[in-house]
Coordinates of C-alpha atoms in Angstrom, one line a residue:
Chain A
M1 CA 52.7 152.0 -151.6
S2 CA 55.0 151.6 -154.6
E3 CA 53.6 151.4 -158.1
K4 CA 55.1 147.9 -158.5
R5 CA 53.4 146.7 -155.2
K6 CA 50.1 148.2 -156.4
K7 CA 50.3 146.3 -159.7
D8 CA 51.2 143.1 -157.9
I9 CA 48.2 143.4 -155.6
Q10 CA 46.0 144.2 -158.5
R11 CA 47.3 141.0 -160.3
I12 CA 46.7 138.8 -157.3
K13 CA 43.2 140.0 -157.0
E14 CA 42.6 139.0 -160.6
L15 CA 43.8 135.5 -160.0
E16 CA 41.4 132.7 -159.1
S17 CA 44.0 130.0 -158.6
I18 CA 47.8 129.9 -158.0
N19 CA 48.1 127.7 -161.1
L20 CA 47.4 130.8 -163.2
A21 CA 50.2 132.8 -161.6
T22 CA 53.2 133.3 -163.8
D23 CA 56.6 132.2 -162.3
D24 CA 57.7 135.7 -161.4
I25 CA 54.9 136.3 -159.0
R26 CA 54.1 132.7 -158.0
D27 CA 55.8 133.1 -154.6
L28 CA 54.0 136.3 -153.8
V29 CA 50.6 134.7 -154.8
V30 CA 51.2 131.7 -152.6
Q31 CA 52.3 133.9 -149.6
T32 CA 49.3 136.1 -150.1
K33 CA 46.9 133.2 -150.2
M34 CA 48.4 131.8 -147.0
K35 CA 48.1 135.2 -145.4
V36 CA 44.4 135.5 -146.5
A37 CA 43.6 132.1 -144.9
K38 CA 45.4 133.2 -141.7
D39 CA 43.6 136.6 -141.7
N40 CA 40.3 134.8 -142.1
E41 CA 41.0 132.6 -139.1
Q42 CA 42.1 135.6 -137.0
L43 CA 39.0 137.6 -138.0
A44 CA 36.7 134.6 -137.3
R45 CA 38.2 134.3 -133.8
Q46 CA 37.6 138.0 -133.3
N47 CA 34.0 137.7 -134.5
N48 CA 33.5 134.9 -131.9
E49 CA 35.0 136.9 -129.1
E50 CA 32.8 139.8 -129.9
L51 CA 29.6 137.7 -130.1
K52 CA 30.5 136.1 -126.8
E53 CA 31.2 139.4 -125.1
H54 CA 27.6 140.3 -126.0
N55 CA 26.3 136.9 -124.8
I56 CA 25.2 136.0 -128.3
K57 CA 25.0 132.3 -129.2
S58 CA 26.0 131.7 -132.8
V59 CA 25.4 128.9 -135.4
D60 CA 26.3 128.8 -139.0
I61 CA 24.5 126.4 -141.4
V62 CA 26.1 125.1 -144.6
G63 CA 24.8 122.7 -147.2
A64 CA 23.9 122.4 -150.9
I65 CA 21.2 124.3 -152.7
G66 CA 17.9 122.8 -151.8
A67 CA 19.1 120.8 -148.8
G68 CA 16.6 122.7 -146.6
K69 CA 18.9 125.2 -144.8
T70 CA 16.3 128.0 -145.0
A71 CA 13.4 125.7 -144.1
L72 CA 15.3 124.4 -141.0
I73 CA 16.0 128.0 -139.9
E74 CA 12.4 128.9 -140.4
K75 CA 11.2 126.0 -138.2
I76 CA 13.9 126.7 -135.5
V77 CA 13.1 130.5 -135.5
E78 CA 9.4 129.8 -135.3
I79 CA 10.0 127.9 -132.0
L80 CA 12.7 130.1 -130.5
S81 CA 11.6 133.6 -131.5
E82 CA 9.7 134.1 -128.2
K83 CA 12.7 133.0 -126.2
Y84 CA 15.5 134.8 -128.0
R85 CA 16.0 138.0 -130.0
I86 CA 17.3 136.5 -133.3
L87 CA 19.4 137.8 -136.1
V88 CA 19.8 135.7 -139.2
I89 CA 22.4 136.5 -141.9
C90 CA 21.6 134.9 -145.2
G91 CA 24.3 134.3 -147.9
D92 CA 23.2 133.9 -151.5
I93 CA 24.8 134.6 -154.8
T94 CA 21.9 136.9 -155.6
T95 CA 18.2 137.7 -154.5
R96 CA 16.7 138.3 -151.1
V97 CA 14.4 135.2 -151.2
D98 CA 15.8 133.5 -148.1
A99 CA 15.9 136.6 -146.0
D100 CA 12.3 137.4 -146.8
R101 CA 11.2 133.9 -145.9
I102 CA 13.0 134.1 -142.5
Q103 CA 11.7 137.6 -141.8
A104 CA 8.2 136.3 -142.0
H105 CA 8.9 134.3 -138.7
N106 CA 9.7 137.2 -136.4
A107 CA 13.4 137.2 -136.8
E108 CA 15.5 140.1 -138.2
S109 CA 17.3 139.0 -141.4
I110 CA 20.2 140.5 -143.3
Q111 CA 20.9 139.4 -146.9
I112 CA 24.4 139.2 -148.2
N113 CA 24.6 138.7 -152.0
T114 CA 28.0 137.3 -152.6
G115 CA 27.9 137.8 -156.4
R116 CA 30.7 135.6 -157.8
E117 CA 31.9 134.4 -154.4
C118 CA 30.7 130.9 -153.5
A119 CA 30.9 131.2 -149.7
L120 CA 30.6 133.8 -146.9
N121 CA 33.9 134.6 -145.1
A122 CA 34.8 136.0 -141.7
Y123 CA 35.1 139.5 -143.2
H124 CA 31.5 139.6 -144.3
I125 CA 30.4 138.6 -140.8
H126 CA 32.8 141.1 -139.3
K127 CA 31.3 144.0 -141.4
I128 CA 27.8 143.0 -140.4
I129 CA 28.4 142.8 -136.7
E130 CA 30.5 146.0 -136.5
N131 CA 27.5 147.8 -137.9
K132 CA 24.9 146.3 -135.6
D133 CA 24.1 147.0 -132.0
L134 CA 24.9 143.6 -130.6
D135 CA 23.1 144.3 -127.4
D136 CA 19.8 143.9 -129.4
Y137 CA 20.3 140.1 -130.0
D138 CA 20.7 136.8 -128.1
L139 CA 21.1 134.4 -131.0
L140 CA 22.7 134.6 -134.4
F141 CA 22.2 132.2 -137.3
I142 CA 24.2 132.4 -140.5
E143 CA 23.0 130.6 -143.5
N144 CA 25.9 130.2 -145.9
V145 CA 25.7 130.2 -149.7
G146 CA 24.3 126.9 -150.9
N147 CA 27.1 124.5 -151.8
L148 CA 29.1 121.7 -150.0
I149 CA 32.6 122.8 -151.1
C150 CA 33.6 126.4 -150.8
P151 CA 32.4 127.1 -147.2
S152 CA 35.0 124.6 -146.0
E153 CA 37.7 127.2 -146.8
F154 CA 36.3 129.8 -144.5
T155 CA 35.3 129.6 -140.8
L156 CA 33.1 132.5 -139.7
G157 CA 33.5 132.6 -136.0
T158 CA 30.3 130.9 -134.8
D159 CA 30.1 128.6 -131.8
T160 CA 28.7 125.8 -133.9
R161 CA 28.7 124.8 -137.5
I162 CA 25.9 122.6 -138.9
T163 CA 26.2 120.8 -142.2
V164 CA 22.9 120.0 -143.8
V165 CA 22.4 117.3 -146.4
S166 CA 19.1 115.9 -147.6
T167 CA 17.9 112.4 -148.6
T168 CA 17.2 113.7 -152.1
E169 CA 21.0 114.2 -152.6
G170 CA 21.6 110.5 -152.5
E171 CA 23.4 108.3 -149.9
W172 CA 26.9 109.2 -151.3
V173 CA 26.7 112.9 -150.6
I174 CA 28.4 112.8 -147.2
E175 CA 31.1 110.4 -148.3
K176 CA 31.8 112.6 -151.3
H177 CA 32.1 115.9 -149.3
P178 CA 34.1 115.0 -146.2
M179 CA 35.7 118.5 -145.6
L180 CA 32.6 120.2 -144.2
F181 CA 31.7 117.3 -142.0
K182 CA 35.3 117.3 -140.6
M183 CA 34.9 120.9 -139.5
S184 CA 31.2 120.7 -138.3
Q185 CA 29.9 119.9 -134.8
V186 CA 26.5 118.8 -136.1
A187 CA 25.3 117.0 -139.2
V188 CA 21.7 117.1 -140.2
I189 CA 20.2 114.6 -142.7
N190 CA 17.0 116.5 -143.8
K191 CA 14.0 115.4 -145.8
I192 CA 13.8 112.2 -143.8
D193 CA 10.1 112.0 -144.7
L194 CA 11.2 111.3 -148.3
A195 CA 13.9 108.6 -147.6
E196 CA 11.6 105.6 -147.9
R197 CA 10.0 106.7 -151.1
L198 CA 13.4 107.5 -152.6
G199 CA 15.0 104.4 -151.3
T200 CA 17.9 106.4 -149.8
N201 CA 20.2 104.4 -147.5
V202 CA 20.1 106.7 -144.5
Q203 CA 22.1 104.3 -142.3
K204 CA 25.0 104.7 -144.7
M205 CA 24.8 108.5 -144.4
L206 CA 24.8 108.3 -140.6
K207 CA 27.8 105.9 -140.7
D208 CA 29.7 108.0 -143.2
A209 CA 29.3 111.2 -141.1
K210 CA 30.6 109.4 -138.0
E211 CA 33.5 107.8 -139.8
I212 CA 34.6 111.2 -141.2
N213 CA 34.2 112.9 -137.8
P214 CA 33.7 110.7 -134.8
N215 CA 32.8 113.7 -132.6
I216 CA 30.0 115.0 -134.9
K217 CA 26.4 114.8 -133.6
V218 CA 24.2 113.5 -136.4
I219 CA 20.4 113.9 -136.5
T220 CA 17.7 113.1 -139.1
T221 CA 15.0 115.8 -139.6
S222 CA 12.2 116.9 -141.7
A223 CA 11.8 120.6 -141.9
K224 CA 8.6 120.0 -143.8
T225 CA 6.8 117.9 -141.1
G226 CA 8.8 119.4 -138.2
K227 CA 10.2 115.9 -137.2
N228 CA 13.1 116.2 -134.8
I229 CA 13.4 120.0 -135.0
D230 CA 13.0 120.0 -131.2
K231 CA 15.8 117.4 -130.9
L232 CA 18.0 119.6 -133.1
I233 CA 17.3 122.5 -130.8
D234 CA 18.3 120.4 -127.8
I235 CA 21.6 119.4 -129.6
L236 CA 22.3 123.1 -130.2
E237 CA 21.6 123.7 -126.4
L238 CA 19.2 126.5 -127.3
Chain B
M1 CA 10.3 159.2 -149.9
R2 CA 11.7 160.6 -146.6
M3 CA 15.2 159.3 -147.6
K4 CA 15.1 161.4 -150.8
E5 CA 14.2 164.5 -148.9
L6 CA 17.0 163.9 -146.4
L7 CA 19.5 163.3 -149.3
K8 CA 18.4 166.6 -150.8
Q9 CA 18.9 168.4 -147.5
L10 CA 22.4 166.8 -147.3
E11 CA 23.2 167.8 -150.8
Q12 CA 22.2 171.4 -150.0
L13 CA 24.4 171.4 -146.9
L14 CA 27.3 170.1 -149.0
N15 CA 26.9 172.9 -151.5
E16 CA 27.2 175.7 -148.9
K17 CA 30.3 177.7 -148.9
D18 CA 31.2 177.1 -145.3
L19 CA 30.4 173.5 -144.5
D20 CA 28.7 172.7 -141.3
L21 CA 30.5 169.5 -140.7
L22 CA 28.6 168.6 -137.5
K23 CA 25.3 168.9 -139.2
I24 CA 26.5 167.0 -142.2
Q25 CA 27.7 164.2 -140.0
E26 CA 24.5 164.0 -138.1
L27 CA 22.4 164.0 -141.2
K28 CA 24.6 161.3 -142.8
T29 CA 24.3 159.1 -139.8
E30 CA 20.5 159.6 -139.7
I31 CA 20.1 158.6 -143.3
L32 CA 22.4 155.6 -143.1
K33 CA 21.0 154.4 -139.8
N34 CA 17.3 154.9 -140.2
H35 CA 16.5 155.4 -143.9
I36 CA 18.7 153.0 -145.9
K37 CA 16.8 149.7 -145.6
G38 CA 16.9 146.4 -147.4
L39 CA 18.4 145.8 -150.8
K40 CA 17.3 148.1 -153.7
I41 CA 19.7 147.1 -156.4
E42 CA 17.4 146.3 -159.4
N43 CA 18.8 148.6 -162.0
Y44 CA 22.6 148.4 -161.7
I45 CA 24.9 147.6 -164.7
G46 CA 27.6 145.0 -163.9
D47 CA 28.6 141.5 -163.1
Y48 CA 27.4 140.4 -159.7
P49 CA 29.2 142.4 -157.1
T50 CA 28.9 141.5 -153.4
F51 CA 26.1 143.4 -151.6
M52 CA 25.7 143.4 -147.9
E53 CA 22.4 145.0 -147.0
P54 CA 21.3 147.6 -146.5
V55 CA 22.2 149.0 -149.9
I56 CA 20.2 151.3 -152.1
L57 CA 21.4 152.0 -155.7
G58 CA 19.9 154.6 -158.0
D59 CA 19.3 153.8 -161.7
S60 CA 22.0 152.9 -164.1
V61 CA 24.8 152.6 -161.5
K62 CA 27.8 150.9 -163.1
I63 CA 29.7 148.5 -160.9
G64 CA 33.0 146.7 -161.9
D65 CA 34.3 143.3 -160.9
D66 CA 35.1 142.1 -157.3
V67 CA 33.4 145.0 -155.7
L68 CA 32.0 144.9 -152.2
I69 CA 29.2 147.3 -151.4
G70 CA 27.6 147.6 -147.9
P71 CA 26.5 147.6 -145.3
K72 CA 24.7 151.0 -145.2
V73 CA 25.5 152.4 -148.6
Y74 CA 23.6 154.7 -151.0
I75 CA 24.8 155.3 -154.5
G76 CA 23.1 157.8 -156.7
T77 CA 22.0 157.5 -160.4
D78 CA 24.6 157.1 -163.2
S79 CA 27.5 156.7 -160.8
V80 CA 30.4 154.5 -161.8
I81 CA 32.2 152.2 -159.3
E82 CA 35.3 150.6 -160.8
D83 CA 36.8 147.1 -160.0
Y84 CA 37.9 146.0 -156.5
A85 CA 36.1 148.9 -154.7
E86 CA 35.0 148.4 -151.1
I87 CA 32.4 150.8 -149.8
S88 CA 30.6 150.8 -146.5
N89 CA 28.6 153.3 -144.4
S90 CA 28.8 155.8 -147.3
I91 CA 26.7 158.1 -149.4
I92 CA 27.8 158.6 -153.0
F93 CA 25.6 161.1 -154.9
D94 CA 24.6 161.1 -158.6
N95 CA 27.0 160.9 -161.5
V96 CA 30.1 160.2 -159.5
K97 CA 33.0 158.1 -160.8
I98 CA 35.6 156.4 -158.7
G99 CA 38.7 154.5 -159.9
K100 CA 39.8 151.0 -159.2
N101 CA 40.6 149.6 -155.7
F102 CA 39.0 152.4 -153.7
K103 CA 38.3 151.5 -150.1
L104 CA 35.8 154.0 -148.5
D105 CA 34.2 153.8 -145.0
S106 CA 31.9 156.4 -143.7
C107 CA 32.5 158.8 -146.6
I108 CA 30.4 161.1 -148.8
I109 CA 31.2 161.8 -152.4
I110 CA 29.6 165.0 -153.8
N111 CA 27.6 164.7 -157.0
N112 CA 29.4 165.0 -160.4
S113 CA 32.8 164.2 -158.7
K114 CA 35.2 162.3 -161.0
L115 CA 38.0 160.5 -159.1
N116 CA 39.9 159.4 -162.2
F117 CA 42.7 157.5 -160.4
D118 CA 43.2 154.1 -158.8
N119 CA 44.1 152.7 -155.3
F120 CA 42.7 155.1 -152.7
S121 CA 41.6 154.4 -149.1
S122 CA 39.8 156.8 -146.7
K123 CA 37.5 156.9 -143.7
N124 CA 35.2 159.7 -142.3
C125 CA 35.7 162.1 -145.2
I126 CA 33.9 164.2 -147.8
L127 CA 35.3 163.9 -151.3
K128 CA 34.7 166.3 -154.2
G129 CA 36.1 167.5 -157.5
I130 CA 37.4 166.3 -160.7
A131 CA 40.8 164.7 -160.0
E132 CA 43.3 162.8 -162.0
S133 CA 45.3 161.9 -158.9
E134 CA 44.9 161.8 -155.1
E135 CA 46.8 165.1 -154.8
E136 CA 44.2 166.9 -156.9
L137 CA 41.3 165.6 -154.9
E138 CA 39.5 167.8 -152.4
I139 CA 39.3 165.8 -149.2
I140 CA 37.4 167.2 -146.2
R141 CA 38.0 165.2 -143.0
E142 CA 35.0 164.8 -140.7
R143 CA 35.6 165.1 -137.0

């Protein structure tokens, strides 16, 4: 690799946005960004093929901080841990809090601390699965880093993506974040037990999800009371 | 505790004049597969790198920006990992320094090695020495 090429690559790695690229390297930055997106897609497909080869069903769960992603996984794992050998990959900026919570329910959990990155990508999942004996598992859950924006840039290679919102986020949350609902197969409106007290218009949330993605399956749940967790499991065909 | 003993054994094997590469490889695999567990990263110095567990860091490891560490990585005390490094399945002993944009998979770096150059990628290797360029570096390829 030439010194110039090495310097260009170094510079691209430093850039957060193409708007920050100076004119002389703008084309290279744009091309590189496009290639990175393509590479992620390709790697995601490869992840999915590998999981399928080992008969592993896979689900990734995205949603804002505090929407109840971990609590939902805890409830699901509690019910399914006798039926399936479950691996859960937890993405967080820092800490092992979620992985510890899930591990308490008889599922193996792996924590990824993404540091400054606001979402997991297909490469993270690739690195985990290439280092695991996939014959040891039947079901994989991936809990993405908590936010409703960045995960829309990266597919991971799972069979199903669930986007979770909660009634505490207000009835506009789905309308304001269409990208993830467009690319998800299931939408979960969690903390339904609080909807009445908060006066959240759940009907609007249900309508918004269907308007954004007519094919999406929408369900209301309460990870706290366990309401509709069985129905969510049915939707996931688990 | 057992991990520390095994690391010491590995260090001894690496210090022998004629390296028993098979034994080294076996011991490395044993440590990474069965003794590196969870995330022990409390005392590093740096700005939020990406860690994919299992990862164990010794005290005062310095880590640069945009670094990806794990899965299955041990880094010893006082080692320095510069920006854009990607390290997986590897054991880096104490007081090692690596430059920017190193990509290492399944490697060992012997203690006190100083790799004072940037942009290097390698797999299945043992690295040692004080080197200002890739050419000066002692690279032992594992089988």
